[in-house]
Amino acid sequence: MTSLASGERRAGIDAAVSQLADLFGDRLSRSPSILDIHGRDESWHGTLPPDAVFFPESTDEVARAVRVCAEHRCPVIPWGAGTSVEGHTAPLHGGVTFDLSGLDRILEVNADDLDCRVGAGVKRKQLERALYDLGLFFPIDPGADATFGGMASTRASGTTAVRYGTFRDAVLGLTVVLADGQVIRTGTRARKSSAGYDLTRLFVGAEGTLGILTEVQLRLWGRPDKIVAAVCPFGSLAGAVETAMEVVQLAIPVARIELLDAAMVDAVNRYSDRSDPVQPTLFFELHGSPGAVAEQTEMLREITASHGGGDFAWSGEQAEREALWHARHHALYASLALRPGCKAFSTDVCVPISRLGDVLPESQADARSEGLLAPIVGHVGDGNFHMILIFDPDDRGERATVERVNERLVERALAAGGTSTGEHGVGFGKIEWVEREHGDAVDVMRRIRRALDPDQILNPGKIFRG
Amino acid sequence: MTSLASGERRAGIDAAVSQLADLFGDRLSRSPSILDIHGRDESWHGTLPPDAVFFPESTDEVARAVRVCAEHRCPVIPWGAGTSVEGHTAPLHGGVTFDLSGLDRILEVNADDLDCRVGAGVKRKQLERALYDLGLFFPIDPGADATFGGMASTRASGTTAVRYGTFRDAVLGLTVVLADGQVIRTGTRARKSSAGYDLTRLFVGAEGTLGILTEVQLRLWGRPDKIVAAVCPFGSLAGAVETAMEVVQLAIPVARIELLDAAMVDAVNRYSDRSDPVQPTLFFELHGSPGAVAEQTEMLREITASHGGGDFAWSGEQAEREALWHARHHALYASLALRPGCKAFSTDVCVPISRLGDVLPESQADARSEGLLAPIVGHVGDGNFHMILIFDPDDRGERATVERVNERLVERALAAGGTSTGEHGVGFGKIEWVEREHGDAVDVMRRIRRALDPDQILNPGKIFRG
């Protein structure tokens, strides 16, 4: 990839970088290795380093630096842990990447109110450790050890959304630096409010194009008395999908219900040294009081049996459960290991759950008929699944095939009333689909963007064109 | 009240009304009684009739009429059931009220996916009846038989938010007519999405200032196997409040937990012919499988007993439960009946739940020390409570006292990290508080407003100034 910055934009970037270096010294880096790290993410997109990387240590420093960049119309790209997968942090128009990992303090934990406030650079596992002894937890788990700023900006979710919702539901308020350097707070610590526009949820999922998140006020949950996980193989993909549909329709409050097709079970077995039967499989997790978990277990047994499910393999111990979910979270790497040297394109559609029964097998058959290796893993309780399309990056024909299969997948999902991205976000990789999905509503997004960032300095080139 | 429309604005309104009459005939009404009905709501604010009332029958008709109004810069005020309480539908700058009650069709019910789409004029009880035989229900219950367009526009919630969330959580997508008459669809039927800005939640709670909602796509829930309600009196307000706090902290999934202080129990007893002990009281409702309800019941017994709670009076039968919630929902009328000829100002703060223990009794003591009749009812599981301030509208001194007590209440709530309005919304009655609550963030709202409605024709004068 190459940056689109040129002419006047280029002169502005140079002026901003020079001024930031004067203001912040060592914390403005132009070291090639630092630039290179910040030009990558976990996507299949290429590398594109920024012109400089700034390491702020406070909201105030972010605001001061944004004012410098605004003066020179220099693009500002917020950066958390680099775990996004659609090129969200690529400096398409050059500019300065703001690495927010220094905003890494847990600022308050209000155990009685089940809420906390964290710096945007705090990571998921860091908060998990801090909350453990308080008997609390934050449920949203996209797999990667992402930052809270990053998870908020992509409206992340993951395996637990079926029970606890997505980042949208877990956030109470934000501290945001706007495009002109002004700092605002959105939301309050109240659980609900009707006091004006829901700016909190406007910034959540805006991928840094409307403001830079520097603090996040989160809801927390009490750690359940009992947690059990289980693996259940099925005779057919349809049986596993129908089970998931019935569980959701009956509102059994499972904490996780993940589908792996046989190809994915095979990949995960090899990669994580497991020996689950190579069949379409559901991974479950149940949270609750002992009585509630027992009741849910009994209901699950009945439903799975009626759809050709085999015996459950239960994991009550924490270490065993963690190994299970570790294996599940490494599905992407497990898929990549099937064909060394290749890259993976992870699709991310989400459909009304009743449509999983046709969209999922049709997509699987489509990928097969194109000769692709395409294991599937899905947060099926939400209707969200990932088909991991493996391809040789040097084979242009294969890459084109992958894009074609994804295009048909997205069209199938949109026709079913679904969305092109359930949780990964748009970055620049999915711009085309957002336009197809939302039609004229994209112009409303554009008008909001222009109203808040008229010079388009905040993460330009993401979510939509213009 | 008098309209602020004058000069050029007035000429534009007249031109728009005349053109709408030509286009829509009888469905554009200037009958004094129709205007009068649409100049009222259920608030303590005065009456202000619009210049005309338009009764559209489709999204397309709304769009056509908005285009006419836009051409003449004539204000457009959307209207549902007239149950709002902060002057949301007052035509402050004159103009045409769009009475959306004709958009009253339930457009689709997808039982397998637990979702449906309804016209903005469909009312809560109408949907409840339609869903009953399907074993489904929509839980959000603000008391009034409001329309879905109105509930979406004020981000309504009510007694069940502690379990099921607010309107924000229950909406999947919207059909919206923008200020220039363009029609957009936001969201999809997918349960989650990261595809761009969350326009759905931007329009929810925008009180018709960013667009007119004509259709709402809703989440639905399966009707629980078992529903029981219970009334439990306490020796002290503190005991009732501590019980509510502990229930929430232990994450017992109560479907409703409502607090009435002794004054409110007395008012409700008189108005609804009940004989509950005149003490601070919690009304509960539990939803779930028989086992889950039994388990929750046992936990509630232990918690209430440890905080001085008396015996539960249980209502398992539907009729009995309905009578209970009917009485609860008529708390406002019950309060008004305490002092005939008076008006009621319903405060609506929401605070972090741990702060109920001080904010609630301090506010009660404050109202008492000012000599006001001020019964309290609260959705205490959310930290939201209403102090109903009764006053003689002809007594200017008493009215000033009410405003002073409310001002101190809101300041107390904001200082506690709360919000000025948990569920009623802003209208024009709470504009001052929104500015105090959100500070500079209000300017972000203003910029979004101007970007989407530059001529400010959509419900002008609401939520914030300018």
mmCIF file of C-alpha atoms in Angstrom, chain B residues 163-424:
data_model
loop_
_atom_site.group_PDB
_atom_site.id
_atom_site.type_symbol
_atom_site.label_atom_id
_atom_site.label_comp_id
_atom_site.label_asym_id
_atom_site.label_seq_id
_atom_site.Cartn_x
_atom_site.Cartn_y
_atom_site.Cartn_z
ATOM 1 C CA ARG B 163 -34.439 -6.565 33.243
ATOM 2 C CA TYR B 164 -35.066 -5.791 29.566
ATOM 3 C CA GLY B 165 -33.320 -2.440 29.042
ATOM 4 C CA THR B 166 -34.741 0.724 27.541
ATOM 5 C CA PHE B 167 -36.075 1.522 24.102
ATOM 6 C CA ARG B 168 -32.460 2.015 23.040
ATOM 7 C CA ASP B 169 -31.851 -1.686 23.580
ATOM 8 C CA ALA B 170 -35.109 -2.886 22.074
ATOM 9 C CA VAL B 171 -34.838 -1.290 18.645
ATOM 10 C CA LEU B 172 -33.151 -2.896 15.643
ATOM 11 C CA GLY B 173 -33.808 -0.269 13.006
ATOM 12 C CA LEU B 174 -35.914 2.647 11.871
ATOM 13 C CA THR B 175 -37.520 4.175 8.823
ATOM 14 C CA VAL B 176 -36.907 7.908 8.990
ATOM 15 C CA VAL B 177 -38.059 10.878 6.926
ATOM 16 C CA LEU B 178 -35.302 13.506 6.991
ATOM 17 C CA ALA B 179 -35.749 17.278 7.020
ATOM 18 C CA ASP B 180 -35.617 17.466 3.223
ATOM 19 C CA GLY B 181 -38.139 14.666 2.755
ATOM 20 C CA GLN B 182 -35.583 11.969 1.958
ATOM 21 C CA VAL B 183 -36.472 8.539 3.372
ATOM 22 C CA ILE B 184 -33.779 6.334 4.891
ATOM 23 C CA ARG B 185 -33.706 2.971 6.651
ATOM 24 C CA THR B 186 -31.293 2.509 9.535
ATOM 25 C CA GLY B 187 -30.114 -0.791 10.993
ATOM 26 C CA THR B 188 -31.023 -4.244 9.739
ATOM 27 C CA ARG B 189 -32.744 -7.281 11.238
ATOM 28 C CA ALA B 190 -29.368 -8.588 12.438
ATOM 29 C CA ARG B 191 -28.953 -8.562 16.219
ATOM 30 C CA LYS B 192 -25.664 -6.716 16.028
ATOM 31 C CA SER B 193 -23.621 -4.853 13.460
ATOM 32 C CA SER B 194 -20.410 -2.853 13.197
ATOM 33 C CA ALA B 195 -21.283 -1.414 9.790
ATOM 34 C CA GLY B 196 -20.831 2.317 10.313
ATOM 35 C CA TYR B 197 -22.339 4.917 12.620
ATOM 36 C CA ASP B 198 -25.176 3.815 14.862
ATOM 37 C CA LEU B 199 -27.798 6.048 13.268
ATOM 38 C CA THR B 200 -30.581 4.002 14.839
ATOM 39 C CA ARG B 201 -29.532 5.039 18.320
ATOM 40 C CA LEU B 202 -28.906 8.612 17.185
ATOM 41 C CA PHE B 203 -32.550 8.988 16.096
ATOM 42 C CA VAL B 204 -33.808 7.181 19.227
ATOM 43 C CA GLY B 205 -34.198 9.888 21.857
ATOM 44 C CA ALA B 206 -33.782 12.737 19.362
ATOM 45 C CA GLU B 207 -37.421 13.751 19.972
ATOM 46 C CA GLY B 208 -38.143 14.291 16.290
ATOM 47 C CA THR B 209 -35.458 16.956 15.850
ATOM 48 C CA LEU B 210 -33.333 14.933 13.392
ATOM 49 C CA GLY B 211 -36.019 13.142 11.407
ATOM 50 C CA ILE B 212 -39.555 11.807 11.649
ATOM 51 C CA LEU B 213 -39.741 8.127 12.534
ATOM 52 C CA THR B 214 -42.373 6.333 10.466
ATOM 53 C CA GLU B 215 -41.519 2.665 11.141
ATOM 54 C CA VAL B 216 -39.754 0.895 13.975
ATOM 55 C CA GLN B 217 -38.109 -2.552 13.827
ATOM 56 C CA LEU B 218 -38.284 -4.034 17.309
ATOM 57 C CA ARG B 219 -36.811 -6.917 19.243
ATOM 58 C CA LEU B 220 -39.354 -9.190 20.865
ATOM 59 C CA TRP B 221 -39.137 -11.624 23.755
ATOM 60 C CA GLY B 222 -40.785 -14.968 24.427
ATOM 61 C CA ARG B 223 -43.464 -14.694 27.114
ATOM 62 C CA PRO B 224 -42.034 -16.191 30.310
ATOM 63 C CA ASP B 225 -43.388 -19.551 31.504
ATOM 64 C CA LYS B 226 -44.109 -18.095 34.882
ATOM 65 C CA ILE B 227 -44.812 -14.537 36.064
ATOM 66 C CA VAL B 228 -45.429 -13.602 39.673
ATOM 67 C CA ALA B 229 -45.757 -10.228 41.318
ATOM 68 C CA ALA B 230 -45.380 -9.340 44.961
ATOM 69 C CA VAL B 231 -45.806 -6.402 47.306
ATOM 70 C CA CYS B 232 -43.494 -6.043 50.297
ATOM 71 C CA PRO B 233 -43.775 -3.240 52.911
ATOM 72 C CA PHE B 234 -40.715 -2.011 54.831
ATOM 73 C CA GLY B 235 -40.207 -0.436 58.222
ATOM 74 C CA SER B 236 -38.160 2.356 56.658
ATOM 75 C CA LEU B 237 -37.419 3.955 53.308
ATOM 76 C CA ALA B 238 -33.761 3.088 53.851
ATOM 77 C CA GLY B 239 -34.609 -0.607 54.188
ATOM 78 C CA ALA B 240 -36.517 -0.595 50.893
ATOM 79 C CA VAL B 241 -33.734 1.271 49.103
ATOM 80 C CA GLU B 242 -31.027 -1.038 50.484
ATOM 81 C CA THR B 243 -33.026 -4.047 49.359
ATOM 82 C CA ALA B 244 -33.248 -2.683 45.818
ATOM 83 C CA MET B 245 -29.510 -1.974 45.815
ATOM 84 C CA GLU B 246 -28.654 -5.470 46.992
ATOM 85 C CA VAL B 247 -30.976 -7.119 44.463
ATOM 86 C CA VAL B 248 -29.231 -5.275 41.644
ATOM 87 C CA GLN B 249 -25.738 -5.845 43.009
ATOM 88 C CA LEU B 250 -26.428 -9.583 43.264
ATOM 89 C CA ALA B 251 -27.811 -9.484 39.720
ATOM 90 C CA ILE B 252 -31.057 -11.205 40.666
ATOM 91 C CA PRO B 253 -32.888 -10.881 37.344
ATOM 92 C CA VAL B 254 -36.063 -9.266 38.656
ATOM 93 C CA ALA B 255 -38.350 -8.075 35.857
ATOM 94 C CA ARG B 256 -39.628 -5.155 37.915
ATOM 95 C CA ILE B 257 -38.640 -3.602 41.219
ATOM 96 C CA GLU B 258 -40.589 -0.455 42.020
ATOM 97 C CA LEU B 259 -40.387 1.683 45.116
ATOM 98 C CA LEU B 260 -43.317 3.650 46.533
ATOM 99 C CA ASP B 261 -42.823 5.784 49.600
ATOM 100 C CA ALA B 262 -45.518 5.787 52.278
ATOM 101 C CA ALA B 263 -47.160 8.913 50.841
ATOM 102 C CA MET B 264 -47.442 7.239 47.445
ATOM 103 C CA VAL B 265 -48.849 4.005 48.875
ATOM 104 C CA ASP B 266 -51.486 6.109 50.608
ATOM 105 C CA ALA B 267 -52.306 7.949 47.368
ATOM 106 C CA VAL B 268 -52.499 4.714 45.368
ATOM 107 C CA ASN B 269 -54.666 3.029 48.033
ATOM 108 C CA ARG B 270 -57.178 5.869 47.838
ATOM 109 C CA TYR B 271 -57.180 6.160 44.054
ATOM 110 C CA SER B 272 -57.172 2.468 43.123
ATOM 111 C CA ASP B 273 -59.154 1.133 46.089
ATOM 112 C CA ARG B 274 -56.286 -0.915 47.485
ATOM 113 C CA SER B 275 -55.367 -1.512 51.102
ATOM 114 C CA ASP B 276 -51.609 -1.990 51.084
ATOM 115 C CA PRO B 277 -49.975 -1.031 54.415
ATOM 116 C CA VAL B 278 -49.073 2.665 54.339
ATOM 117 C CA GLN B 279 -45.310 2.127 54.570
ATOM 118 C CA PRO B 280 -42.394 2.391 52.144
ATOM 119 C CA THR B 281 -43.038 -0.504 49.782
ATOM 120 C CA LEU B 282 -41.420 -2.467 46.964
ATOM 121 C CA PHE B 283 -43.497 -3.927 44.142
ATOM 122 C CA PHE B 284 -41.702 -6.847 42.456
ATOM 123 C CA GLU B 285 -42.294 -8.914 39.371
ATOM 124 C CA LEU B 286 -40.383 -12.080 38.513
ATOM 125 C CA HIS B 287 -40.246 -13.747 35.080
ATOM 126 C CA GLY B 288 -38.782 -17.100 34.186
ATOM 127 C CA SER B 289 -39.053 -20.844 34.341
ATOM 128 C CA PRO B 290 -40.824 -22.155 37.453
ATOM 129 C CA GLY B 291 -37.442 -23.178 38.884
ATOM 130 C CA ALA B 292 -35.820 -19.824 38.222
ATOM 131 C CA VAL B 293 -38.761 -17.942 39.733
ATOM 132 C CA ALA B 294 -38.705 -20.161 42.822
ATOM 133 C CA GLU B 295 -34.977 -19.552 43.257
ATOM 134 C CA GLN B 296 -35.371 -15.780 42.851
ATOM 135 C CA THR B 297 -38.262 -15.777 45.296
ATOM 136 C CA GLU B 298 -36.133 -17.446 47.938
ATOM 137 C CA MET B 299 -33.288 -14.954 47.419
ATOM 138 C CA LEU B 300 -35.700 -12.009 47.621
ATOM 139 C CA ARG B 301 -37.146 -13.315 50.898
ATOM 140 C CA GLU B 302 -33.700 -13.451 52.456
ATOM 141 C CA ILE B 303 -32.662 -10.006 51.262
ATOM 142 C CA THR B 304 -35.886 -8.245 52.214
ATOM 143 C CA ALA B 305 -35.926 -9.878 55.659
ATOM 144 C CA SER B 306 -32.382 -8.654 56.318
ATOM 145 C CA HIS B 307 -33.507 -5.063 55.600
ATOM 146 C CA GLY B 308 -36.653 -5.010 57.712
ATOM 147 C CA GLY B 309 -39.062 -6.056 54.974
ATOM 148 C CA GLY B 310 -42.421 -7.493 56.039
ATOM 149 C CA ASP B 311 -44.435 -10.308 54.521
ATOM 150 C CA PHE B 312 -44.792 -10.552 50.771
ATOM 151 C CA ALA B 313 -48.273 -10.410 49.313
ATOM 152 C CA TRP B 314 -48.029 -12.540 46.154
ATOM 153 C CA SER B 315 -50.077 -12.236 42.976
ATOM 154 C CA GLY B 316 -49.758 -15.258 40.721
ATOM 155 C CA GLU B 317 -52.958 -14.701 38.769
ATOM 156 C CA GLN B 318 -52.849 -12.488 35.698
ATOM 157 C CA ALA B 319 -55.855 -10.366 36.717
ATOM 158 C CA GLU B 320 -54.396 -9.710 40.148
ATOM 159 C CA ARG B 321 -51.013 -8.761 38.668
ATOM 160 C CA GLU B 322 -52.639 -6.488 36.147
ATOM 161 C CA ALA B 323 -54.557 -4.726 38.924
ATOM 162 C CA LEU B 324 -51.304 -4.227 40.798
ATOM 163 C CA TRP B 325 -49.468 -2.675 37.852
ATOM 164 C CA HIS B 326 -52.516 -0.705 36.824
ATOM 165 C CA ALA B 327 -52.493 0.858 40.296
ATOM 166 C CA ARG B 328 -48.743 1.499 40.033
ATOM 167 C CA HIS B 329 -49.072 3.073 36.591
ATOM 168 C CA HIS B 330 -51.743 5.423 37.887
ATOM 169 C CA ALA B 331 -49.410 6.850 40.525
ATOM 170 C CA LEU B 332 -49.438 10.244 38.792
ATOM 171 C CA TYR B 333 -53.235 10.452 38.757
ATOM 172 C CA ALA B 334 -53.354 9.093 42.300
ATOM 173 C CA SER B 335 -51.015 11.876 43.389
ATOM 174 C CA LEU B 336 -53.094 14.507 41.618
ATOM 175 C CA ALA B 337 -56.233 13.228 43.331
ATOM 176 C CA LEU B 338 -54.678 14.035 46.704
ATOM 177 C CA ARG B 339 -55.275 17.708 46.030
ATOM 178 C CA PRO B 340 -58.015 18.323 43.459
ATOM 179 C CA GLY B 341 -57.542 21.235 41.073
ATOM 180 C CA CYS B 342 -53.776 21.062 41.337
ATOM 181 C CA LYS B 343 -51.119 20.138 38.785
ATOM 182 C CA ALA B 344 -48.208 17.737 39.126
ATOM 183 C CA PHE B 345 -44.612 18.237 38.178
ATOM 184 C CA SER B 346 -42.956 14.841 37.851
ATOM 185 C CA THR B 347 -39.205 14.959 38.439
ATOM 186 C CA ASP B 348 -37.185 12.223 36.703
ATOM 187 C CA VAL B 349 -33.580 12.004 37.879
ATOM 188 C CA CYS B 350 -31.578 8.790 37.617
ATOM 189 C CA VAL B 351 -28.452 8.156 39.691
ATOM 190 C CA PRO B 352 -25.918 5.349 40.205
ATOM 191 C CA ILE B 353 -27.826 2.917 42.390
ATOM 192 C CA SER B 354 -25.510 3.242 45.395
ATOM 193 C CA ARG B 355 -26.432 6.934 45.560
ATOM 194 C CA LEU B 356 -30.178 6.313 45.897
ATOM 195 C CA GLY B 357 -29.540 5.869 49.612
ATOM 196 C CA ASP B 358 -28.674 9.551 50.025
ATOM 197 C CA VAL B 359 -30.230 11.331 47.017
ATOM 198 C CA LEU B 360 -33.699 9.916 47.622
ATOM 199 C CA PRO B 361 -34.166 10.755 51.335
ATOM 200 C CA GLU B 362 -32.438 14.133 50.958
ATOM 201 C CA SER B 363 -34.824 15.047 48.169
ATOM 202 C CA GLN B 364 -37.815 13.835 50.140
ATOM 203 C CA ALA B 365 -36.717 15.894 53.164
ATOM 204 C CA ASP B 366 -36.133 18.936 50.978
ATOM 205 C CA ALA B 367 -39.651 18.814 49.510
ATOM 206 C CA ARG B 368 -41.116 18.310 52.985
ATOM 207 C CA SER B 369 -39.219 21.240 54.438
ATOM 208 C CA GLU B 370 -40.704 23.410 51.685
ATOM 209 C CA GLY B 371 -44.156 22.212 52.682
ATOM 210 C CA LEU B 372 -44.829 20.379 49.418
ATOM 211 C CA LEU B 373 -46.943 17.301 48.891
ATOM 212 C CA ALA B 374 -44.403 15.140 47.041
ATOM 213 C CA PRO B 375 -45.055 11.392 46.903
ATOM 214 C CA ILE B 376 -42.267 9.305 45.365
ATOM 215 C CA VAL B 377 -42.330 6.367 42.996
ATOM 216 C CA GLY B 378 -39.184 4.907 41.531
ATOM 217 C CA HIS B 379 -37.783 2.392 39.074
ATOM 218 C CA VAL B 380 -35.162 1.870 41.731
ATOM 219 C CA GLY B 381 -33.433 -1.036 40.003
ATOM 220 C CA ASP B 382 -32.202 1.532 37.476
ATOM 221 C CA GLY B 383 -31.574 4.299 40.031
ATOM 222 C CA ASN B 384 -34.451 6.277 38.469
ATOM 223 C CA PHE B 385 -37.181 7.838 40.619
ATOM 224 C CA HIS B 386 -39.996 10.333 40.252
ATOM 225 C CA MET B 387 -40.875 12.775 43.007
ATOM 226 C CA ILE B 388 -44.355 14.028 42.085
ATOM 227 C CA LEU B 389 -44.500 17.665 43.149
ATOM 228 C CA ILE B 390 -48.109 18.786 43.557
ATOM 229 C CA PHE B 391 -48.826 22.486 43.189
ATOM 230 C CA ASP B 392 -51.641 24.965 42.691
ATOM 231 C CA PRO B 393 -51.117 26.416 39.203
ATOM 232 C CA ASP B 394 -52.678 29.713 40.309
ATOM 233 C CA ASP B 395 -50.230 30.108 43.171
ATOM 234 C CA ARG B 396 -47.081 31.635 41.678
ATOM 235 C CA GLY B 397 -45.183 31.270 44.923
ATOM 236 C CA GLU B 398 -45.893 27.544 45.104
ATOM 237 C CA ARG B 399 -44.894 27.078 41.507
ATOM 238 C CA ALA B 400 -41.592 28.824 42.204
ATOM 239 C CA THR B 401 -41.069 26.532 45.190
ATOM 240 C CA VAL B 402 -41.604 23.484 42.979
ATOM 241 C CA GLU B 403 -39.053 24.767 40.494
ATOM 242 C CA ARG B 404 -36.543 25.430 43.287
ATOM 243 C CA VAL B 405 -36.983 21.948 44.775
ATOM 244 C CA ASN B 406 -36.546 20.379 41.337
ATOM 245 C CA GLU B 407 -33.455 22.471 40.667
ATOM 246 C CA ARG B 408 -31.829 21.246 43.880
ATOM 247 C CA LEU B 409 -32.879 17.678 43.065
ATOM 248 C CA VAL B 410 -31.259 17.795 39.621
ATOM 249 C CA GLU B 411 -28.096 19.342 41.052
ATOM 250 C CA ARG B 412 -27.963 16.586 43.660
ATOM 251 C CA ALA B 413 -28.364 13.947 40.935
ATOM 252 C CA LEU B 414 -25.729 15.450 38.639
ATOM 253 C CA ALA B 415 -23.273 15.733 41.540
ATOM 254 C CA ALA B 416 -23.879 12.021 42.206
ATOM 255 C CA GLY B 417 -22.907 11.145 38.623
ATOM 256 C CA GLY B 418 -26.496 10.891 37.437
ATOM 257 C CA THR B 419 -28.747 12.409 34.805
ATOM 258 C CA SER B 420 -31.501 15.027 34.834
ATOM 259 C CA THR B 421 -33.946 12.757 33.016
ATOM 260 C CA GLY B 422 -33.968 8.993 33.178
ATOM 261 C CA GLU B 423 -36.829 8.431 30.763
ATOM 262 C CA HIS B 424 -39.143 11.411 30.248
#
